[in-house]
Coordinates of C-alpha atoms in Angstrom, one line a residue:
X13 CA 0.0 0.0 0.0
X14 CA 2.9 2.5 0.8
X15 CA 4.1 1.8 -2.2
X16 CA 1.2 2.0 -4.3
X17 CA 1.0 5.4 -2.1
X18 CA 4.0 6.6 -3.3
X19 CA 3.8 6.1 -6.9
X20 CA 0.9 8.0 -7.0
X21 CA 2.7 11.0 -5.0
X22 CA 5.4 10.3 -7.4
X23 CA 3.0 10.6 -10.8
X24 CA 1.1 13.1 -9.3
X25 CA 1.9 16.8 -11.5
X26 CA 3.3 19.4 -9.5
X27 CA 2.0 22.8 -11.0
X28 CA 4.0 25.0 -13.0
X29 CA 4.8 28.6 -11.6
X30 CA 5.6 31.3 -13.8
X31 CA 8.9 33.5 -12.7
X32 CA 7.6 37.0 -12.1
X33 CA 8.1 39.5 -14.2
X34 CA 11.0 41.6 -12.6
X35 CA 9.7 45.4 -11.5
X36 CA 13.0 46.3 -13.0
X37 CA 12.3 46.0 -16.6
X38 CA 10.0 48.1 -18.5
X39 CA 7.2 46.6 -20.8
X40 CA 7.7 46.9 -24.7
X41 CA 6.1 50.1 -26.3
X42 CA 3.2 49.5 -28.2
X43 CA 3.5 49.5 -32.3
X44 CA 2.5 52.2 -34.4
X45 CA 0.6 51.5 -37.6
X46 CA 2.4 53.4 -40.9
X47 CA 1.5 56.7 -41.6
X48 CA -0.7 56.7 -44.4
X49 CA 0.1 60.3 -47.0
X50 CA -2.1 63.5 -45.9
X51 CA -5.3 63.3 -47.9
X52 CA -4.8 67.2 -49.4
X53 CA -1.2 65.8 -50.9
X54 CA -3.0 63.0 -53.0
X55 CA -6.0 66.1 -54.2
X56 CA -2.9 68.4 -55.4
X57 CA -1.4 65.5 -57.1
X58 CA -4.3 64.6 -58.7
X59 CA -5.0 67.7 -60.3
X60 CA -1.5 69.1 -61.1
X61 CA -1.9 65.9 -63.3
X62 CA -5.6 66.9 -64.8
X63 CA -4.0 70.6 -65.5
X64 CA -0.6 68.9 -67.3
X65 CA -3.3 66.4 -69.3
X66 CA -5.6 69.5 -70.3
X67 CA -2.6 71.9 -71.4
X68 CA -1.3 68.7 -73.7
X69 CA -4.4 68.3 -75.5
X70 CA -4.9 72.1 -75.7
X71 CA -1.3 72.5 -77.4
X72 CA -2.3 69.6 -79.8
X73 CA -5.6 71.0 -81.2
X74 CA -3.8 74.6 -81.6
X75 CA -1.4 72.9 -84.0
X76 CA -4.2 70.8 -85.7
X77 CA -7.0 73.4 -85.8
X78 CA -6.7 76.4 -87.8
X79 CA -6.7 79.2 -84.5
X80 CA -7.7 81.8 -86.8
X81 CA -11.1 80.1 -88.3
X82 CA -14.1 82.1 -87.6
X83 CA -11.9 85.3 -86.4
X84 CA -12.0 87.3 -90.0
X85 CA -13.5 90.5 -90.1
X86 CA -17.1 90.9 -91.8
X87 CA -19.0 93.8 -92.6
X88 CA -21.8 91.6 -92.0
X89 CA -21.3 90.5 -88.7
X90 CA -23.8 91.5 -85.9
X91 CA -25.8 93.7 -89.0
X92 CA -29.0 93.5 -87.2
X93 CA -27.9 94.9 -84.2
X94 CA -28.1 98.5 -82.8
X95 CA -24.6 99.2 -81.4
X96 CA -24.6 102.9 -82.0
X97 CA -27.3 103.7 -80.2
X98 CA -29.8 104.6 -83.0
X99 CA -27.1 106.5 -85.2
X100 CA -25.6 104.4 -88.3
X101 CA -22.5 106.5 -88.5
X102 CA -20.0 107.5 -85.4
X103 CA -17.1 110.3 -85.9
X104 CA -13.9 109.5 -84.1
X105 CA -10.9 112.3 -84.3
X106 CA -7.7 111.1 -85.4
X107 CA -4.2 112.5 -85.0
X108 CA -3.1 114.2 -87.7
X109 CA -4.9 115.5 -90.9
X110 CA -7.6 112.8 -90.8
X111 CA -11.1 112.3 -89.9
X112 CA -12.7 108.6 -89.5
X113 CA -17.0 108.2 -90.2
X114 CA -17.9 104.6 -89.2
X115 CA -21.0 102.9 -90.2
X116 CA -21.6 100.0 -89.0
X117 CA -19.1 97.6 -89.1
X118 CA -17.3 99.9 -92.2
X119 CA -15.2 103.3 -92.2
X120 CA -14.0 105.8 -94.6
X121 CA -11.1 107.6 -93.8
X122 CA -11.2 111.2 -95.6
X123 CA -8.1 113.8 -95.1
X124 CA -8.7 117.0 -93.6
X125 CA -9.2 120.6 -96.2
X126 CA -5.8 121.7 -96.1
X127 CA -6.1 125.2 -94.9
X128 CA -5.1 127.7 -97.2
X129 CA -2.6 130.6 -96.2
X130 CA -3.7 134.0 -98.0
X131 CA -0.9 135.3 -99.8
X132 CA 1.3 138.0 -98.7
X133 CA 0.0 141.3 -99.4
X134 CA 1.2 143.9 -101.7
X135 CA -0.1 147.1 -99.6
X136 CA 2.1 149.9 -97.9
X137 CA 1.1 148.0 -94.6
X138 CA 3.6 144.6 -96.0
X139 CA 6.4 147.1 -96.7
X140 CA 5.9 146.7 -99.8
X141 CA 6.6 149.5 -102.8
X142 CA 6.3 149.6 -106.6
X143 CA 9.3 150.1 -108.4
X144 CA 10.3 153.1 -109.9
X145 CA 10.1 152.2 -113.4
X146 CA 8.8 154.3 -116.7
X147 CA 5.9 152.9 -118.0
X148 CA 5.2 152.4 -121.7
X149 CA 1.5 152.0 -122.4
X150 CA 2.1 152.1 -126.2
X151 CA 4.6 149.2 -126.3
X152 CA 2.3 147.1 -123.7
X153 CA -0.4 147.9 -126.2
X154 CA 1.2 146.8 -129.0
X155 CA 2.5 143.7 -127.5
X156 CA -1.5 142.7 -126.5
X157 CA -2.8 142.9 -129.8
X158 CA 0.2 140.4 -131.0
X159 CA -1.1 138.3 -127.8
X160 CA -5.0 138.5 -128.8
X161 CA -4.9 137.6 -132.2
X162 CA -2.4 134.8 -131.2
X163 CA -5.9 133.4 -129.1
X164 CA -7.7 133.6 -131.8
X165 CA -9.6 136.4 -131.1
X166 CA -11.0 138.6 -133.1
X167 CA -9.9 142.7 -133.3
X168 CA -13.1 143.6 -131.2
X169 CA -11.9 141.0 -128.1
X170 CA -8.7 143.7 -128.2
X171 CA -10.6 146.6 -128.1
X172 CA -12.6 145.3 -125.4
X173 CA -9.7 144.6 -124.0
X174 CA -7.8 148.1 -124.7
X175 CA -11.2 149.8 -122.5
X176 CA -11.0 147.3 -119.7
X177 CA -7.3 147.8 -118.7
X178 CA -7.6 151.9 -119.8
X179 CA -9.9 151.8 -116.6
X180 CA -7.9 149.2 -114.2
X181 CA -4.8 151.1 -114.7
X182 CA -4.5 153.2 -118.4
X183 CA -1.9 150.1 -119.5
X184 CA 0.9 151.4 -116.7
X185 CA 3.2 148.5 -115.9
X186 CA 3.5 150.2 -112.1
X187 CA -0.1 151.3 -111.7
X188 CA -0.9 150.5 -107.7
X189 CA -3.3 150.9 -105.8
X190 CA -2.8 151.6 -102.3
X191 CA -6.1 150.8 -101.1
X192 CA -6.6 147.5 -102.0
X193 CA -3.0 146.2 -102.8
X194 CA -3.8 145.6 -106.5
X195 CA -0.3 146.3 -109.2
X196 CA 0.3 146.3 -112.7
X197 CA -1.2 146.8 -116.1
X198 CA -4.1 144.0 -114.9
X199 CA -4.1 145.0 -111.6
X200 CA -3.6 141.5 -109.8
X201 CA -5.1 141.4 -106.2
X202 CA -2.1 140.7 -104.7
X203 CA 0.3 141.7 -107.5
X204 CA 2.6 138.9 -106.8
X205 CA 0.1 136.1 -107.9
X206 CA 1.3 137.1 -112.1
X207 CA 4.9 135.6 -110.3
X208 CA 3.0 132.6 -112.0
X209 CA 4.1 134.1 -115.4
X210 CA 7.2 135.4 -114.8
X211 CA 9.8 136.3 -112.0
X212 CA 10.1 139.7 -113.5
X213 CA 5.8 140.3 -113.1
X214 CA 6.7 143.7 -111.0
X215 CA 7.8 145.7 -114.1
X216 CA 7.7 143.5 -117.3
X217 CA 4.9 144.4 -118.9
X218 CA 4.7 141.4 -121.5
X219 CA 4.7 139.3 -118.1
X220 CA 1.7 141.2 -117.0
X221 CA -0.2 140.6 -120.0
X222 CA -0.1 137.4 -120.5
X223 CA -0.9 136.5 -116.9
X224 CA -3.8 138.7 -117.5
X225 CA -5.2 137.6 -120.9
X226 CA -4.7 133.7 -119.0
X227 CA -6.9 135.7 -115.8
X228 CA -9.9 137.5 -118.3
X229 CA -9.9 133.7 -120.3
X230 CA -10.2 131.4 -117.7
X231 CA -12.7 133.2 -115.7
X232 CA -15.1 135.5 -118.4
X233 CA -14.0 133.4 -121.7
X234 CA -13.1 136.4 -123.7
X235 CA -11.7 140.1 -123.3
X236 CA -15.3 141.4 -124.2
X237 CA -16.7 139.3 -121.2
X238 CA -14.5 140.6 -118.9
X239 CA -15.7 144.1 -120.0
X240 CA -19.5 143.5 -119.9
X241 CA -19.0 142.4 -116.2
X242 CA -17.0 145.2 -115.1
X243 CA -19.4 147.6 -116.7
X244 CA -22.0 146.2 -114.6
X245 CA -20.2 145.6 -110.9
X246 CA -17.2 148.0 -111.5
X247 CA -14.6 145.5 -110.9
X248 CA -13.7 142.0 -112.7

């Protein structure tokens, strides 16, 4: 019996202990999981890469499509509209001698009258003096009847013209008149404008004449025209 006993003691388990843990030793820190990439860093990324996709395409279809289609100027375009408030035509100043109309969608550009100067006159106020020279109204006579029938006029245009210059001045190459600034056998208002016959207009008589039988055609037709006019107004 003992030894039945003590076989049984003997298979009996004894417990297992567990060896304290020592108050020495500190316990393991805990693991963190990964850090995961802020949620604003992915948005940016995403659309930096939507902007670089959309400026690609855009730079392709500038080189494939014409960028100048549909931007030509029209007369027609927007006809129906009112853009000028009721009017059809707006005036714009320009720099210079130019002034600009605009109608619609069209414009006529149209340079400025020049202004003219009036020329320099002949009177005492300019400093201005006739020369002292001796007239000849015989010769000057002489030399306008050569001049008339070289028109083509007949003898009668030359006696027309003989009475009209007998009143304007009686033929004197000098004749002046103060008052108005008129000179020579014509009497050219201002004297300088026969300078378009000659340089020597002040006291060459031939000069004279021909800028004045040039004057008396252009504007009356004939000496005897010329006449009839200043018989009726005094002047011509």
């Amino acid at each position: 019996m003992g030894r039945h006993a003590g076989s049984d003691e003997a298979m009996e388990p004894r417990p297992q202990t567990t060896a304290a843990a020592s108050p020495l030793e500190p316990s393991p820190a805990p693991r963190k999981p990964p850090a995961r990439p802020p949620r604003v860093g992915r948005v940016k990324q995403a659309v930096t890469v939507v902007f670089a996709f959309a400026a690609s395409v855009s730079f392709l279809l500038v080189n494939l499509v014409d960028p100048f289609s549909g931007a030509i100027a029209s007369s027609e375009f927007a006809s129906d509209v009112d853009r000028f408030g009721g009017q059809r035509v707006q005036a714009f100043d320009v720099a210079g001698d130019y002034s600009i109309d605009v109608g619609q969608e069209s414009y006529d550009v149209e340079k400025k009258p020049e202004v003219q100067l009036a020329p320099a006159s002949t009177s005492e106020g300019s400093g201005w003096a006739p020369p002292a020279v001796t007239p000849d109204p015989g010769s000057a006579q002489a030399y306008a009847a050569t001049a008339v029938a070289a028109r083509g006029w007949p003898s009668s245009e030359f006696d027309c013209l003989v009475a009209l210059w007998n009143k304007e001045s009686g033929w004197r190459v000098n004749a002046y008149n103060a008052g108005s600034g008129a000179y020579g056998i014509p009497q050219a208002l201002p004297g300088s404008k026969m300078a378009t016959a000659g340089a020597d207009w002040e006291t060459n008589a031939a000069t004279q004449i021909e800028w004045g039988l040039g004057y008396v055609s252009g504007r009356y037709g004939t000496p005897c025209g010329a006449w009839a006019h200043s018989q009726d107004v005094g002047w011509y």
